[in-house]
Coordinates of N, CA and C in Angstrom, one line a residue:
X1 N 110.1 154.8 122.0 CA 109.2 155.6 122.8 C 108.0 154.7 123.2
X2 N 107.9 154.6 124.4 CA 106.5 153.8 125.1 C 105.1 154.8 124.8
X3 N 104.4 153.9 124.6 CA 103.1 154.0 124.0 C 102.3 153.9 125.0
X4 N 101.2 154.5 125.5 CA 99.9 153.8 126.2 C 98.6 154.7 125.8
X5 N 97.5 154.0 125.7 CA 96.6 154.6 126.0 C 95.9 155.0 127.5
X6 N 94.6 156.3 126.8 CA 93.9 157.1 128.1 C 93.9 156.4 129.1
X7 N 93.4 155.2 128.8 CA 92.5 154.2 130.3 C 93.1 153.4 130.5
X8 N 94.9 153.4 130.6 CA 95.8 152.5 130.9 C 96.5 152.6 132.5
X9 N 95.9 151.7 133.5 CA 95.8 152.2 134.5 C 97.2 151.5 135.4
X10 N 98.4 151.0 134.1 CA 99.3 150.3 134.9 C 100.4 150.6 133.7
X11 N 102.2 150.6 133.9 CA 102.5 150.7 133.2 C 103.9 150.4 133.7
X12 N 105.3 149.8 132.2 CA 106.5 148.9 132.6 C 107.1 150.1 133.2
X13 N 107.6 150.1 134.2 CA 109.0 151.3 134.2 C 110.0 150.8 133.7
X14 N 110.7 151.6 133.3 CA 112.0 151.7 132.4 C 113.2 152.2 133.2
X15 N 113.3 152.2 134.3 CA 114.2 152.3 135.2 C 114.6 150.8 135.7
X16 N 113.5 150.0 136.4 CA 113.2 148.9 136.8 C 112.9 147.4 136.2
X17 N 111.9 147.8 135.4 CA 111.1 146.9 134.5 C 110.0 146.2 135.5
X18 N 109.5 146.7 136.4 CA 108.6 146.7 137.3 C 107.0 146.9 136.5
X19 N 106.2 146.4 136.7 CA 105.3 146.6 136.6 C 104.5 147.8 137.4
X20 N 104.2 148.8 137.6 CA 103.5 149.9 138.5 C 102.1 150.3 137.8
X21 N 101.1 151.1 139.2 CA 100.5 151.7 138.5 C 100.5 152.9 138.3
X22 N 100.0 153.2 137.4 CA 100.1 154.3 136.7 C 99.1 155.5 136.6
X23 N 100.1 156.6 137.4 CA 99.1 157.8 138.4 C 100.1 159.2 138.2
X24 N 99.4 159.3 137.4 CA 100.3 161.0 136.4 C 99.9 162.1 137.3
X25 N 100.9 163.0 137.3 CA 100.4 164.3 137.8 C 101.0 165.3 136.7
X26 N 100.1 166.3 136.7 CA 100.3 167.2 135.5 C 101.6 168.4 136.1
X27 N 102.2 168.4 134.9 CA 103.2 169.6 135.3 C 102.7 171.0 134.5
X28 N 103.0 171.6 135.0 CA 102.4 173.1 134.8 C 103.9 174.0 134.4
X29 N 103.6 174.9 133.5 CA 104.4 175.8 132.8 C 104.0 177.3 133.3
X30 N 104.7 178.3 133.7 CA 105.1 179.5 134.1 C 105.5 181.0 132.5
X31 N 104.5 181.6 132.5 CA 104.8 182.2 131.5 C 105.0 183.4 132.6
X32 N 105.8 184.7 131.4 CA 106.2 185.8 132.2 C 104.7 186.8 132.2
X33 N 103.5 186.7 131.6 CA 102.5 187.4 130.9 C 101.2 186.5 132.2
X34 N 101.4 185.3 131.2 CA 99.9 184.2 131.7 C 100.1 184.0 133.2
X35 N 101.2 184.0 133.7 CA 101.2 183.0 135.1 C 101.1 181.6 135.1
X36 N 100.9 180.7 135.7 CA 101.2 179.3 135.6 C 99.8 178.8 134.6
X37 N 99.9 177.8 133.5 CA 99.4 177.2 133.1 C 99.3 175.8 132.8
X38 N 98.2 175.2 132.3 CA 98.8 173.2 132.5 C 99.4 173.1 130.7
X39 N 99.6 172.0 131.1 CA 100.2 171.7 129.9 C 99.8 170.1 129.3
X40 N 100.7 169.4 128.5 CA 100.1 168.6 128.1 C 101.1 167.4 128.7
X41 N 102.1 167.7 129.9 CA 102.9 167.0 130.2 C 103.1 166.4 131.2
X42 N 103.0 165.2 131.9 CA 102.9 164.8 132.7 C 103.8 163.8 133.3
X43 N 104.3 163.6 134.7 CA 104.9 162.9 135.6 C 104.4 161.6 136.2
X44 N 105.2 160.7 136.0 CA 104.8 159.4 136.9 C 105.9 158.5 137.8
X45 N 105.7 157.9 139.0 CA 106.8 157.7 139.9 C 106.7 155.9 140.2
X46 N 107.6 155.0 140.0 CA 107.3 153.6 140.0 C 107.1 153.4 141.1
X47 N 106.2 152.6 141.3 CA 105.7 152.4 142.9 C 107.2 151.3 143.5
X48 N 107.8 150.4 142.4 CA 108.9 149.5 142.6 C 109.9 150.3 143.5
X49 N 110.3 151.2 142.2 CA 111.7 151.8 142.5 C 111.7 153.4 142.8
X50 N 110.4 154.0 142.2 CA 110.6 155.3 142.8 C 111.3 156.1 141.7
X51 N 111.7 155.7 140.5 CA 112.4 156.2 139.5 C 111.2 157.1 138.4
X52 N 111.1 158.0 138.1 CA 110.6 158.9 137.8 C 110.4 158.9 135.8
X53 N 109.3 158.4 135.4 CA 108.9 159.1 133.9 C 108.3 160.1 133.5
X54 N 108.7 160.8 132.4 CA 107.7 161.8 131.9 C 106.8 161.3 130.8
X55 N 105.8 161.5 130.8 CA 104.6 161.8 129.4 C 104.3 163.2 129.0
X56 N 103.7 162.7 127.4 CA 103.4 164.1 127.0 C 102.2 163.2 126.4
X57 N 101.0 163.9 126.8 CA 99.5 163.7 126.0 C 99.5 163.9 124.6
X58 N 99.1 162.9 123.6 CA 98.3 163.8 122.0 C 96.8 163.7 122.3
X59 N 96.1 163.1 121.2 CA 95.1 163.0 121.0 C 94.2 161.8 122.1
X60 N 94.7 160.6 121.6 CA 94.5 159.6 122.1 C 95.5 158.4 123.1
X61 N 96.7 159.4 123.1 CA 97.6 158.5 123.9 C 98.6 159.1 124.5
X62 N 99.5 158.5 125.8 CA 100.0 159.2 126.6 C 101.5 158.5 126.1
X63 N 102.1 158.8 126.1 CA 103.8 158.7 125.5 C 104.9 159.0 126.0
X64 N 105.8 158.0 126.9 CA 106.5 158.1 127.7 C 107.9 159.0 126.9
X65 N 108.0 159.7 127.7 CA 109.1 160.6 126.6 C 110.5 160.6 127.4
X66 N 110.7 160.9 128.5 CA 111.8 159.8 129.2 C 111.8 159.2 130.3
X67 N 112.4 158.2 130.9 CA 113.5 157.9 129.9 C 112.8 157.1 128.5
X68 N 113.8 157.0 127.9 CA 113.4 156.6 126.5 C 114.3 155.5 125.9
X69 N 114.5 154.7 127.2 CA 115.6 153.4 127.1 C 114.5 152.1 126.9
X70 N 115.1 151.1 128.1 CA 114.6 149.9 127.8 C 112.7 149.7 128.3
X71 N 112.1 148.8 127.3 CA 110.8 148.8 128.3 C 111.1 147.3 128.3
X72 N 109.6 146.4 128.6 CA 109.6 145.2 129.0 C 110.4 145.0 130.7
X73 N 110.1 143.7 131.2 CA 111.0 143.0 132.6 C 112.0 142.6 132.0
X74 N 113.0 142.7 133.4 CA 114.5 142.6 133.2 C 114.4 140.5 132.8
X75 N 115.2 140.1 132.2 CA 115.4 138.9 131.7 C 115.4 138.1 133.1
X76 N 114.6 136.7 133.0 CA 114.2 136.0 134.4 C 116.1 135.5 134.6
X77 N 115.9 135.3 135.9 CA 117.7 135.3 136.5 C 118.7 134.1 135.7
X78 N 117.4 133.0 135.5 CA 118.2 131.6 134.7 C 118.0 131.7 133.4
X79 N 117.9 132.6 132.7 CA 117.9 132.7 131.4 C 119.4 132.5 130.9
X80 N 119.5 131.1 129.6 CA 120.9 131.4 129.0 C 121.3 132.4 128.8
X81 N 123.0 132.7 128.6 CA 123.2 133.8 128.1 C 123.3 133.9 127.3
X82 N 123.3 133.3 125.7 CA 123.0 133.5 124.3 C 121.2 134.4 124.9
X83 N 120.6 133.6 124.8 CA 119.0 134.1 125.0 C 119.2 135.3 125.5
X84 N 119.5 135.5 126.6 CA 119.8 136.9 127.7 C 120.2 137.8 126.7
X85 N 121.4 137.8 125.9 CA 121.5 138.8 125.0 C 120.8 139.3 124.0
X86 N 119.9 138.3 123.6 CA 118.5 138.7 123.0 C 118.0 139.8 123.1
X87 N 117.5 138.7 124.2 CA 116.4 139.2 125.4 C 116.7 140.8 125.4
X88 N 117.8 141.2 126.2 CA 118.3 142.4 126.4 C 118.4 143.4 125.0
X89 N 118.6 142.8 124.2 CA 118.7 143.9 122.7 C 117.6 144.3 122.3
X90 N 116.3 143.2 122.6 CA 115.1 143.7 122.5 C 114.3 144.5 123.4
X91 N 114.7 144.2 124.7 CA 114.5 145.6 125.4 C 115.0 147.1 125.3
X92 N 116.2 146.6 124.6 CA 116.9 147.8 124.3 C 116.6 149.2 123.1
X93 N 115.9 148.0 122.1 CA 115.5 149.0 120.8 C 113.7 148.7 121.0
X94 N 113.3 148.3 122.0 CA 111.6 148.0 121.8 C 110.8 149.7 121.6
X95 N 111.5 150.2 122.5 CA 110.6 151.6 122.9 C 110.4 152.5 121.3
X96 N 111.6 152.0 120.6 CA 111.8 152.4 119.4 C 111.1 151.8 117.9
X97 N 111.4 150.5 118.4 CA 110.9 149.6 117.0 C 110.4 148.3 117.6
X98 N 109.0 148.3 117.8 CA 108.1 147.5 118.6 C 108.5 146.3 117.9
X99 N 108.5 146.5 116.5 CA 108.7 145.1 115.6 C 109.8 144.5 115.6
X100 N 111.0 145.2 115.8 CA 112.5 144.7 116.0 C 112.4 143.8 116.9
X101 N 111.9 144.7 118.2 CA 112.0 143.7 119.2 C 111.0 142.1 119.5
X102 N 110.0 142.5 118.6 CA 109.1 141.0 119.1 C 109.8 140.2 117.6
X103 N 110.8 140.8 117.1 CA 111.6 139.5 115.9 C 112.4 139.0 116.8
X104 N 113.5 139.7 117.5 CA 114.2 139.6 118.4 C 113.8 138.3 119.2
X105 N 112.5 138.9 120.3 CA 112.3 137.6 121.1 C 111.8 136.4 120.2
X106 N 111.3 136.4 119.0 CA 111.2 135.2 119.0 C 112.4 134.3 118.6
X107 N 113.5 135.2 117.8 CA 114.9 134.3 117.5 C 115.2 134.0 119.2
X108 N 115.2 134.4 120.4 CA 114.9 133.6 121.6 C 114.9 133.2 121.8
X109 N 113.3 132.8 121.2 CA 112.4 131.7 122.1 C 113.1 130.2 120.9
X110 N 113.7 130.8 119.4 CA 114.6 129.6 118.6 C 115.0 129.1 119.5
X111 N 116.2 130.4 119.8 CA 117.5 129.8 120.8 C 117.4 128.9 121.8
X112 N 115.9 128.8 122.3 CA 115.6 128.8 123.9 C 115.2 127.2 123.7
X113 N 114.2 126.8 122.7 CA 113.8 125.8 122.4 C 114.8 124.9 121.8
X114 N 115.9 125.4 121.1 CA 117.3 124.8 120.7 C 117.9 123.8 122.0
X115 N 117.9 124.9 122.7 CA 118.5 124.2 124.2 C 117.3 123.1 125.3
X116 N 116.1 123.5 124.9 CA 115.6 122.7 125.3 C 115.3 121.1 124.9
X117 N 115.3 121.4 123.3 CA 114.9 120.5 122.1 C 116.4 120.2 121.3
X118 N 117.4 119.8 121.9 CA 118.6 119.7 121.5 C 118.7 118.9 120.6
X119 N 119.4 118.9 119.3 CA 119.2 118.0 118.2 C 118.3 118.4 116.7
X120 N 117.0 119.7 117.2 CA 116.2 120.0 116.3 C 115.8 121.4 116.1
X121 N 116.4 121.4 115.0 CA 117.1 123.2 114.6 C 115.2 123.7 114.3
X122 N 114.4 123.4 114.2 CA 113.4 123.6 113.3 C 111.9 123.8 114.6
X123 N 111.5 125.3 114.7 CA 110.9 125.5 116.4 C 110.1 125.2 116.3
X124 N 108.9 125.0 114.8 CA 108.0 124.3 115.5 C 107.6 123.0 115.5
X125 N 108.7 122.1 115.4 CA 109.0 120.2 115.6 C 110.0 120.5 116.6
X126 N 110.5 121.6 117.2 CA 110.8 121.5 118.9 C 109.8 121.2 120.0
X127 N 109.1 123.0 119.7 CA 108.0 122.8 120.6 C 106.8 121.6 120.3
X128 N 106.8 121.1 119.2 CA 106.1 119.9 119.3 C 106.4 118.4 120.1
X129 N 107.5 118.5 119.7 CA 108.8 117.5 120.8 C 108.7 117.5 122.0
X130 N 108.5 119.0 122.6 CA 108.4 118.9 124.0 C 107.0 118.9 124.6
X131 N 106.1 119.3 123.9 CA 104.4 118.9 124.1 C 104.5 117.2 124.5
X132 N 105.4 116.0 123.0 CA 104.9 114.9 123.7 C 105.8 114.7 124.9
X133 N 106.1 115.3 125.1 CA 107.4 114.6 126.5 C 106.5 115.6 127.8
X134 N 105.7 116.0 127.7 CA 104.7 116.7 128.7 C 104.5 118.2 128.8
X135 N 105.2 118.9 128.0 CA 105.1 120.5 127.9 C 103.8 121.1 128.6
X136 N 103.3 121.7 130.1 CA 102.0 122.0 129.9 C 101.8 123.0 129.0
X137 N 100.2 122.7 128.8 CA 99.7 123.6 127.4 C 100.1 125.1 127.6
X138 N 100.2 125.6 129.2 CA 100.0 127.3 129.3 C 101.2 127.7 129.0
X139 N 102.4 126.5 128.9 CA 103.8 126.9 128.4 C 103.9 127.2 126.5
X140 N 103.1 125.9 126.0 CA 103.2 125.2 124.6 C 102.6 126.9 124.4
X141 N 101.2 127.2 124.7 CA 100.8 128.7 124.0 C 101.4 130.0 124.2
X142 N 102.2 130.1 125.3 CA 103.3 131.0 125.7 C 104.2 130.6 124.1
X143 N 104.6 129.8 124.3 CA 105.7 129.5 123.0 C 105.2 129.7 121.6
X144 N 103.8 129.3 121.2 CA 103.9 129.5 119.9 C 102.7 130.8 119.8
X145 N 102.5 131.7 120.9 CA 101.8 133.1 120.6 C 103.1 133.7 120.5
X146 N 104.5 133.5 121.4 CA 105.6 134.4 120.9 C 106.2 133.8 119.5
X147 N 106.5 132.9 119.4 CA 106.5 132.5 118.0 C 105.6 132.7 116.7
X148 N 104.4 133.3 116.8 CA 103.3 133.7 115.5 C 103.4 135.2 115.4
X149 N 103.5 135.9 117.2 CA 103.8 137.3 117.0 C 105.1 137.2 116.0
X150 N 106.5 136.9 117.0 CA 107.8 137.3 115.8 C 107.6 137.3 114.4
X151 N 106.7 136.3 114.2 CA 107.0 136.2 112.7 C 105.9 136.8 111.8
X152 N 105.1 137.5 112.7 CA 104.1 138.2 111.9 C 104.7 139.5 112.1
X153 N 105.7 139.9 113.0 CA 106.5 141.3 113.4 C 107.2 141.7 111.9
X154 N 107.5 140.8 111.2 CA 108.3 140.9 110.0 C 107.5 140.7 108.8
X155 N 106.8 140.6 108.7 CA 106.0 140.3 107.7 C 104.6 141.6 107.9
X156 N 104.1 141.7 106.3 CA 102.9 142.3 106.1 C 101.7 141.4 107.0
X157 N 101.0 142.3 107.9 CA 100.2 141.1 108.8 C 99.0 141.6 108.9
X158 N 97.8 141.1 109.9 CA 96.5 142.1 111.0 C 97.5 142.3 112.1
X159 N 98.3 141.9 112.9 CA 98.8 142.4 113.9 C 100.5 144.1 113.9
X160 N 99.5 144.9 114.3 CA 100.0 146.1 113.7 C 100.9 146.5 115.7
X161 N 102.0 145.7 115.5 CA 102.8 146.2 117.0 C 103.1 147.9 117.1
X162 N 103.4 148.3 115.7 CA 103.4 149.8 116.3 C 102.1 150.4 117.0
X163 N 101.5 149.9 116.8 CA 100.1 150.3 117.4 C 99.9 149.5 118.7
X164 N 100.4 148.7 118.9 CA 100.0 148.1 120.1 C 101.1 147.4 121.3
X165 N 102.0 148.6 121.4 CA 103.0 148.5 122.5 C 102.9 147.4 123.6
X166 N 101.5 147.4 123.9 CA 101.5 146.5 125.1 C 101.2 144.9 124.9
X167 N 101.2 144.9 123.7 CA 101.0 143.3 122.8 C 102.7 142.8 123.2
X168 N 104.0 143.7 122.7 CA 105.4 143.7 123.0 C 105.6 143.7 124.5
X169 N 105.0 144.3 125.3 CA 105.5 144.7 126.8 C 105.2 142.7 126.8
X170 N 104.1 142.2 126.6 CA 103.6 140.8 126.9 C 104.6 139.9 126.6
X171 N 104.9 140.5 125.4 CA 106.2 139.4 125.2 C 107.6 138.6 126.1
X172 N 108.1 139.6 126.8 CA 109.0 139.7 127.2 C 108.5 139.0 128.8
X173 N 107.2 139.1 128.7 CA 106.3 137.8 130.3 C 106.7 136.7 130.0
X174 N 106.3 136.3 128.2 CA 106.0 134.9 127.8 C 107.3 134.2 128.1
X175 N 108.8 134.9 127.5 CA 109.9 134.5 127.5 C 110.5 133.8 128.8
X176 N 109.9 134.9 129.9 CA 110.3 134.5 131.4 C 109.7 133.8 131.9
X177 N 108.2 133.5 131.5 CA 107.2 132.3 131.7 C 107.8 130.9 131.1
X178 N 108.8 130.3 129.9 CA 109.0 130.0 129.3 C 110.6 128.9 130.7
X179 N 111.1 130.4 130.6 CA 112.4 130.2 131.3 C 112.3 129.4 132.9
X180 N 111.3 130.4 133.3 CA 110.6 129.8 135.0 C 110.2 128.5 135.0
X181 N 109.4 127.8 134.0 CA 108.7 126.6 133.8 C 109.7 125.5 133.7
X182 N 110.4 125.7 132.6 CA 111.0 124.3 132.0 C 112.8 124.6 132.2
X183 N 113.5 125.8 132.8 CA 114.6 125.4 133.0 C 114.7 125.7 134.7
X184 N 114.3 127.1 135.3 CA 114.4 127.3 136.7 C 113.6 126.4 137.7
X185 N 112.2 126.3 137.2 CA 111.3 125.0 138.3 C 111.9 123.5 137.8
X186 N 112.4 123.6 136.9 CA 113.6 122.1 137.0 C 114.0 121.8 137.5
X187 N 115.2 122.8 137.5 CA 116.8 122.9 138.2 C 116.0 123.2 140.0
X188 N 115.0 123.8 139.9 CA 114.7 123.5 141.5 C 114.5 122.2 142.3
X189 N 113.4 121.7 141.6 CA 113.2 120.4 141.6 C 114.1 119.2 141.9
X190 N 114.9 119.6 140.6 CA 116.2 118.6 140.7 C 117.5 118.7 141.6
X191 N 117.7 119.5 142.2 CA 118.2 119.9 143.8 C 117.5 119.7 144.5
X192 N 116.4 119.7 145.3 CA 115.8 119.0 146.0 C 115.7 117.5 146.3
X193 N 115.8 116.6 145.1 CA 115.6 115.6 144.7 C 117.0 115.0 145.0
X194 N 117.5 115.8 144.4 CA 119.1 114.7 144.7 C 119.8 114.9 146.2
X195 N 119.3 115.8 146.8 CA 119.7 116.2 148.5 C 119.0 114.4 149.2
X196 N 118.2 114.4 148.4 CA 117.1 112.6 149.1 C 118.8 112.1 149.8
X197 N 118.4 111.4 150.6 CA 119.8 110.2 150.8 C 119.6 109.5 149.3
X198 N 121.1 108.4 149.4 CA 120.9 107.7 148.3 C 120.5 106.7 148.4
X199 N 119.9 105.8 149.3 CA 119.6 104.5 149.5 C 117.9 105.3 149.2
X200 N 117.1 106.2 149.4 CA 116.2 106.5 149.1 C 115.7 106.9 147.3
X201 N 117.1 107.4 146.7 CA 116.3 107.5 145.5 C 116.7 106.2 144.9
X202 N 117.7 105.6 145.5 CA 118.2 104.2 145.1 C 116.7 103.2 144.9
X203 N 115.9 103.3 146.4 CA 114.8 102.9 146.1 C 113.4 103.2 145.3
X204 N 113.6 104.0 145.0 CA 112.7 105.1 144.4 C 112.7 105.0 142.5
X205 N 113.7 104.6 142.1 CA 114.2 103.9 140.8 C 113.9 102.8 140.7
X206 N 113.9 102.0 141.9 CA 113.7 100.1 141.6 C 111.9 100.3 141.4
X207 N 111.3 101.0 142.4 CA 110.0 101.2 142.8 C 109.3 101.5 140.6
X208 N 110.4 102.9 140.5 CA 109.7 103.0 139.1 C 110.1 101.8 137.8
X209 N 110.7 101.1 138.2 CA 111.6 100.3 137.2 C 110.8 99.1 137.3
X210 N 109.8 98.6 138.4 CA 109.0 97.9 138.5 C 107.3 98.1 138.0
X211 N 107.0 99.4 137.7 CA 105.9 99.5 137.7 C 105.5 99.9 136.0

């Protein structure tokens, strides 16, 4: 079940994984006595896709009641497919068990670093490996804030995810921020680069091999 609070003025759709904002209209109930009255239930429409959630208000928070499938964005397009299956299972049971899923992504972000840091089972002398080889830092803290959440998701901690749904919706950014950086703006790069004629990168190697 998605979580938000009162003054939460944006929210994931679970049709899409869209980010939208979020602009409820109250649904009203019909008694045979009273005539129409409000209620505590409310409607929202993703500005993305147009796919339709319900809330129901308590005290202090609005509570997506269906659908009541996946939350977080859909996994970024070049994501492995080991990772992707993750990825996807934690979307799958997040709405349910905030903590499942931010263990989830971080065995991931293992898997993810595995493939990056090939040779070293152990993630944080991966992500250290790839800092000296040039990791920028907004990737290195992407990696080890989803790496301190997971592992505080399982453990007695201060970070209380059932309480804080949208700490998990973040997660599932970091993963695709992760994926975007160091395997899809690669693989871009590196097609671009090899399209060069060859007498050009031919020169372009002597040029580095000299300096």
């Amino acid at each position: 079940m998605t979580v938000y609070d009162g003054g939460l003025q944006a929210y994931t759709c679970a049709h899409c994984g869209a980010i939208s904002a979020l602009k409820r209209v109250s649904l009203w109930a019909q008694d045979e006595d009273d005539g129409m009255h409000g209620t505590d239930w409310y409607s929202s429409r993703c500005a993305a896709c147009a796919g339709e959630s319900i809330w129901q208000q308590d005290e202090f928070f609005y509570r997506m009641r269906w659908p009541g499938g996946q939350i977080g964005p859909v996994a970024h397009g070049r994501t492995p497919d080991d990772v992707r299956a993750l990825y996807d299972e934690a979307r799958d049971i997040g709405a349910r068990s905030p903590r499942a899923a931010a263990a989830l992504l971080r065995l991931a972000l293992e898997m993810l670093t595995g493939i990056l840091a090939p040779g070293e089972p152990d993630i944080n002398r991966a992500i250290a490996g790839l800092v000296r080889n040039g990791l920028p830092k907004q990737i290195q803290q992407a990696m080890d804030a989803l790496r301190v959440i997971g592992n505080e998701a399982v453990h007695p901690s201060e970070i209380r995810l059932q309480d804080q749904p949208e700490t998990v919706n973040g997660l599932f950014m970091l993963l695709n921020a992760v994926v975007d950086n160091q395997i899809a703006q690669t693989a871009a790069i590196a097609e671009i680069y090899d399209s060069l004629p060859d007498d050009k990168r031919a020169w372009i190697d002597t040029r580095d091999q000299r300096t």
